[in-house]
Amino acid sequence: MAGLTYSAGQVWSDEQTSLGGFEIWWRSIPNSERFMLSARVRYAMADALLAVKAETDPKHSDYDDGPF
């Protein structure tokens, strides 16, 4: 699944190979991979939000130390 991109309503494995529309592609992968991809996206979103908060809020300047 590495290297997939989404553009113009299609999922692409490279610049010339479309895997179809997002809904078709999403339904074609196993539930375990859907769960993994959803978790990776949520983790990346949370990480990005924490990074922004660390930059803008002095109370959270110890972001690099991690939450634990």
Short mmCIF file of N, CA and C in Angstrom, two decimals:
data_model
loop_
_atom_site.label_atom_id
_atom_site.label_comp_id
_atom_site.label_asym_id
_atom_site.label_seq_id
_atom_site.Cartn_x
_atom_site.Cartn_y
_atom_site.Cartn_z
N MET A 1 0.80 -1.19 0.00
CA MET A 1 0.00 0.00 0.00
C MET A 1 0.85 1.27 0.00
N ALA A 2 2.13 1.11 0.14
CA ALA A 2 3.00 2.29 0.18
C ALA A 2 2.99 2.99 -1.17
N GLY A 3 3.01 4.30 -1.11
CA GLY A 3 3.12 5.08 -2.33
C GLY A 3 1.81 5.36 -3.04
N LEU A 4 0.68 5.02 -2.45
CA LEU A 4 -0.60 5.30 -3.08
C LEU A 4 -0.90 6.79 -2.97
N THR A 5 -1.53 7.32 -4.02
CA THR A 5 -1.96 8.71 -4.00
C THR A 5 -3.41 8.78 -4.43
N TYR A 6 -4.05 9.90 -4.11
CA TYR A 6 -5.45 10.12 -4.48
C TYR A 6 -5.52 11.42 -5.25
N SER A 7 -6.04 11.34 -6.46
CA SER A 7 -6.15 12.52 -7.30
C SER A 7 -7.30 12.33 -8.27
N ALA A 8 -8.06 13.39 -8.47
CA ALA A 8 -9.16 13.39 -9.43
C ALA A 8 -10.14 12.24 -9.19
N GLY A 9 -10.40 11.93 -7.91
CA GLY A 9 -11.37 10.89 -7.58
C GLY A 9 -10.88 9.48 -7.77
N GLN A 10 -9.59 9.31 -8.06
CA GLN A 10 -9.01 7.99 -8.31
C GLN A 10 -7.87 7.71 -7.34
N VAL A 11 -7.66 6.43 -7.04
CA VAL A 11 -6.50 5.99 -6.27
C VAL A 11 -5.45 5.53 -7.28
N TRP A 12 -4.22 6.02 -7.12
CA TRP A 12 -3.15 5.73 -8.07
C TRP A 12 -2.00 5.03 -7.38
N SER A 13 -1.45 3.99 -8.02
CA SER A 13 -0.27 3.33 -7.47
C SER A 13 1.01 3.98 -8.00
N ASP A 14 0.91 4.62 -9.15
CA ASP A 14 1.99 5.45 -9.69
C ASP A 14 1.35 6.45 -10.63
N GLU A 15 2.14 7.21 -11.34
CA GLU A 15 1.60 8.27 -12.19
C GLU A 15 0.72 7.77 -13.32
N GLN A 16 0.87 6.51 -13.72
CA GLN A 16 0.14 6.00 -14.87
C GLN A 16 -0.82 4.87 -14.55
N THR A 17 -0.87 4.41 -13.29
CA THR A 17 -1.69 3.25 -12.96
C THR A 17 -2.77 3.61 -11.95
N SER A 18 -4.01 3.71 -12.45
CA SER A 18 -5.15 3.99 -11.58
C SER A 18 -5.71 2.68 -11.04
N LEU A 19 -6.02 2.67 -9.74
CA LEU A 19 -6.63 1.50 -9.13
C LEU A 19 -8.15 1.63 -9.06
N GLY A 20 -8.69 2.69 -9.66
CA GLY A 20 -10.12 2.92 -9.67
C GLY A 20 -10.52 4.01 -8.70
N GLY A 21 -11.82 4.24 -8.64
CA GLY A 21 -12.34 5.24 -7.71
C GLY A 21 -12.10 4.83 -6.27
N PHE A 22 -12.13 5.82 -5.38
CA PHE A 22 -11.82 5.53 -3.99
C PHE A 22 -12.76 4.50 -3.40
N GLU A 23 -14.06 4.64 -3.62
CA GLU A 23 -15.04 3.70 -3.04
C GLU A 23 -14.79 2.27 -3.52
N ILE A 24 -14.52 2.12 -4.79
CA ILE A 24 -14.26 0.78 -5.35
C ILE A 24 -12.98 0.21 -4.75
N TRP A 25 -11.93 1.04 -4.70
CA TRP A 25 -10.67 0.57 -4.13
C TRP A 25 -10.83 0.23 -2.66
N TRP A 26 -11.49 1.09 -1.88
CA TRP A 26 -11.65 0.88 -0.44
C TRP A 26 -12.38 -0.42 -0.15
N ARG A 27 -13.40 -0.71 -0.93
CA ARG A 27 -14.17 -1.95 -0.72
C ARG A 27 -13.39 -3.19 -1.16
N SER A 28 -12.39 -3.00 -2.00
CA SER A 28 -11.64 -4.16 -2.52
C SER A 28 -10.56 -4.65 -1.55
N ILE A 29 -10.20 -3.84 -0.54
CA ILE A 29 -9.15 -4.27 0.38
C ILE A 29 -9.78 -4.93 1.61
N PRO A 30 -9.07 -5.86 2.24
CA PRO A 30 -9.60 -6.56 3.41
C PRO A 30 -9.83 -5.60 4.59
N ASN A 31 -10.76 -5.98 5.46
CA ASN A 31 -11.08 -5.15 6.63
C ASN A 31 -9.85 -4.87 7.49
N SER A 32 -8.96 -5.85 7.61
CA SER A 32 -7.77 -5.64 8.44
C SER A 32 -6.91 -4.51 7.88
N GLU A 33 -6.80 -4.42 6.56
CA GLU A 33 -6.02 -3.34 5.95
C GLU A 33 -6.76 -2.01 6.06
N ARG A 34 -8.09 -2.04 5.96
CA ARG A 34 -8.86 -0.81 6.15
C ARG A 34 -8.61 -0.25 7.55
N PHE A 35 -8.67 -1.15 8.55
CA PHE A 35 -8.44 -0.73 9.93
C PHE A 35 -7.05 -0.14 10.09
N MET A 36 -6.05 -0.81 9.53
CA MET A 36 -4.67 -0.33 9.64
C MET A 36 -4.51 1.05 9.00
N LEU A 37 -5.06 1.22 7.81
CA LEU A 37 -4.95 2.51 7.12
C LEU A 37 -5.68 3.61 7.88
N SER A 38 -6.86 3.30 8.40
CA SER A 38 -7.60 4.29 9.19
C SER A 38 -6.81 4.70 10.42
N ALA A 39 -6.21 3.73 11.08
CA ALA A 39 -5.41 4.02 12.28
C ALA A 39 -4.19 4.88 11.92
N ARG A 40 -3.55 4.58 10.81
CA ARG A 40 -2.37 5.37 10.41
C ARG A 40 -2.75 6.81 10.10
N VAL A 41 -3.89 7.00 9.44
CA VAL A 41 -4.35 8.35 9.12
C VAL A 41 -4.68 9.11 10.41
N ARG A 42 -5.39 8.45 11.32
CA ARG A 42 -5.74 9.12 12.58
C ARG A 42 -4.50 9.46 13.39
N TYR A 43 -3.53 8.56 13.43
CA TYR A 43 -2.28 8.82 14.15
C TYR A 43 -1.56 10.02 13.53
N ALA A 44 -1.48 10.05 12.21
CA ALA A 44 -0.80 11.16 11.53
C ALA A 44 -1.50 12.48 11.80
N MET A 45 -2.84 12.46 11.80
CA MET A 45 -3.59 13.68 12.07
C MET A 45 -3.35 14.16 13.51
N ALA A 46 -3.39 13.24 14.47
CA ALA A 46 -3.15 13.60 15.87
C ALA A 46 -1.74 14.12 16.06
N ASP A 47 -0.78 13.49 15.42
CA ASP A 47 0.61 13.92 15.53
C ASP A 47 0.78 15.34 14.98
N ALA A 48 0.14 15.61 13.85
CA ALA A 48 0.22 16.94 13.25
C ALA A 48 -0.43 17.99 14.15
N LEU A 49 -1.57 17.66 14.75
CA LEU A 49 -2.23 18.60 15.65
C LEU A 49 -1.38 18.89 16.88
N LEU A 50 -0.74 17.85 17.43
CA LEU A 50 0.13 18.06 18.59
C LEU A 50 1.34 18.92 18.22
N ALA A 51 1.87 18.74 17.04
CA ALA A 51 3.01 19.54 16.60
C ALA A 51 2.62 21.01 16.48
N VAL A 52 1.45 21.28 15.93
CA VAL A 52 0.99 22.66 15.81
C VAL A 52 0.76 23.26 17.19
N LYS A 53 0.14 22.48 18.07
CA LYS A 53 -0.09 22.97 19.43
C LYS A 53 1.23 23.28 20.13
N ALA A 54 2.23 22.45 19.94
CA ALA A 54 3.53 22.68 20.56
C ALA A 54 4.17 23.96 20.03
N GLU A 55 3.93 24.27 18.78
CA GLU A 55 4.50 25.49 18.19
C GLU A 55 3.78 26.74 18.66
N THR A 56 2.49 26.63 18.93
CA THR A 56 1.69 27.82 19.22
C THR A 56 1.37 28.01 20.69
N ASP A 57 1.54 26.98 21.51
CA ASP A 57 1.19 27.07 22.93
C ASP A 57 2.43 26.79 23.78
N PRO A 58 2.94 27.80 24.48
CA PRO A 58 4.17 27.61 25.25
C PRO A 58 4.06 26.52 26.33
N LYS A 59 2.86 26.25 26.82
CA LYS A 59 2.68 25.21 27.84
C LYS A 59 3.01 23.83 27.30
N HIS A 60 2.93 23.65 26.00
CA HIS A 60 3.15 22.35 25.38
C HIS A 60 4.46 22.31 24.61
N SER A 61 5.45 23.01 25.08
CA SER A 61 6.72 23.08 24.36
C SER A 61 7.55 21.81 24.51
N ASP A 62 7.15 20.90 25.40
CA ASP A 62 7.90 19.65 25.59
C ASP A 62 7.37 18.55 24.69
N TYR A 63 6.84 18.91 23.53
CA TYR A 63 6.25 17.94 22.59
C TYR A 63 7.24 16.85 22.21
N ASP A 64 8.50 17.19 22.04
CA ASP A 64 9.49 16.21 21.61
C ASP A 64 9.72 15.09 22.62
N ASP A 65 9.36 15.34 23.88
CA ASP A 65 9.55 14.31 24.91
C ASP A 65 8.51 13.21 24.83
N GLY A 66 7.43 13.41 24.10
CA GLY A 66 6.38 12.41 23.98
C GLY A 66 5.41 12.50 25.15
N PRO A 67 4.30 11.81 25.03
CA PRO A 67 3.25 11.92 26.05
C PRO A 67 3.54 11.13 27.32
N PHE A 68 4.52 10.22 27.32
CA PHE A 68 4.75 9.37 28.50
C PHE A 68 6.13 9.57 29.06
#
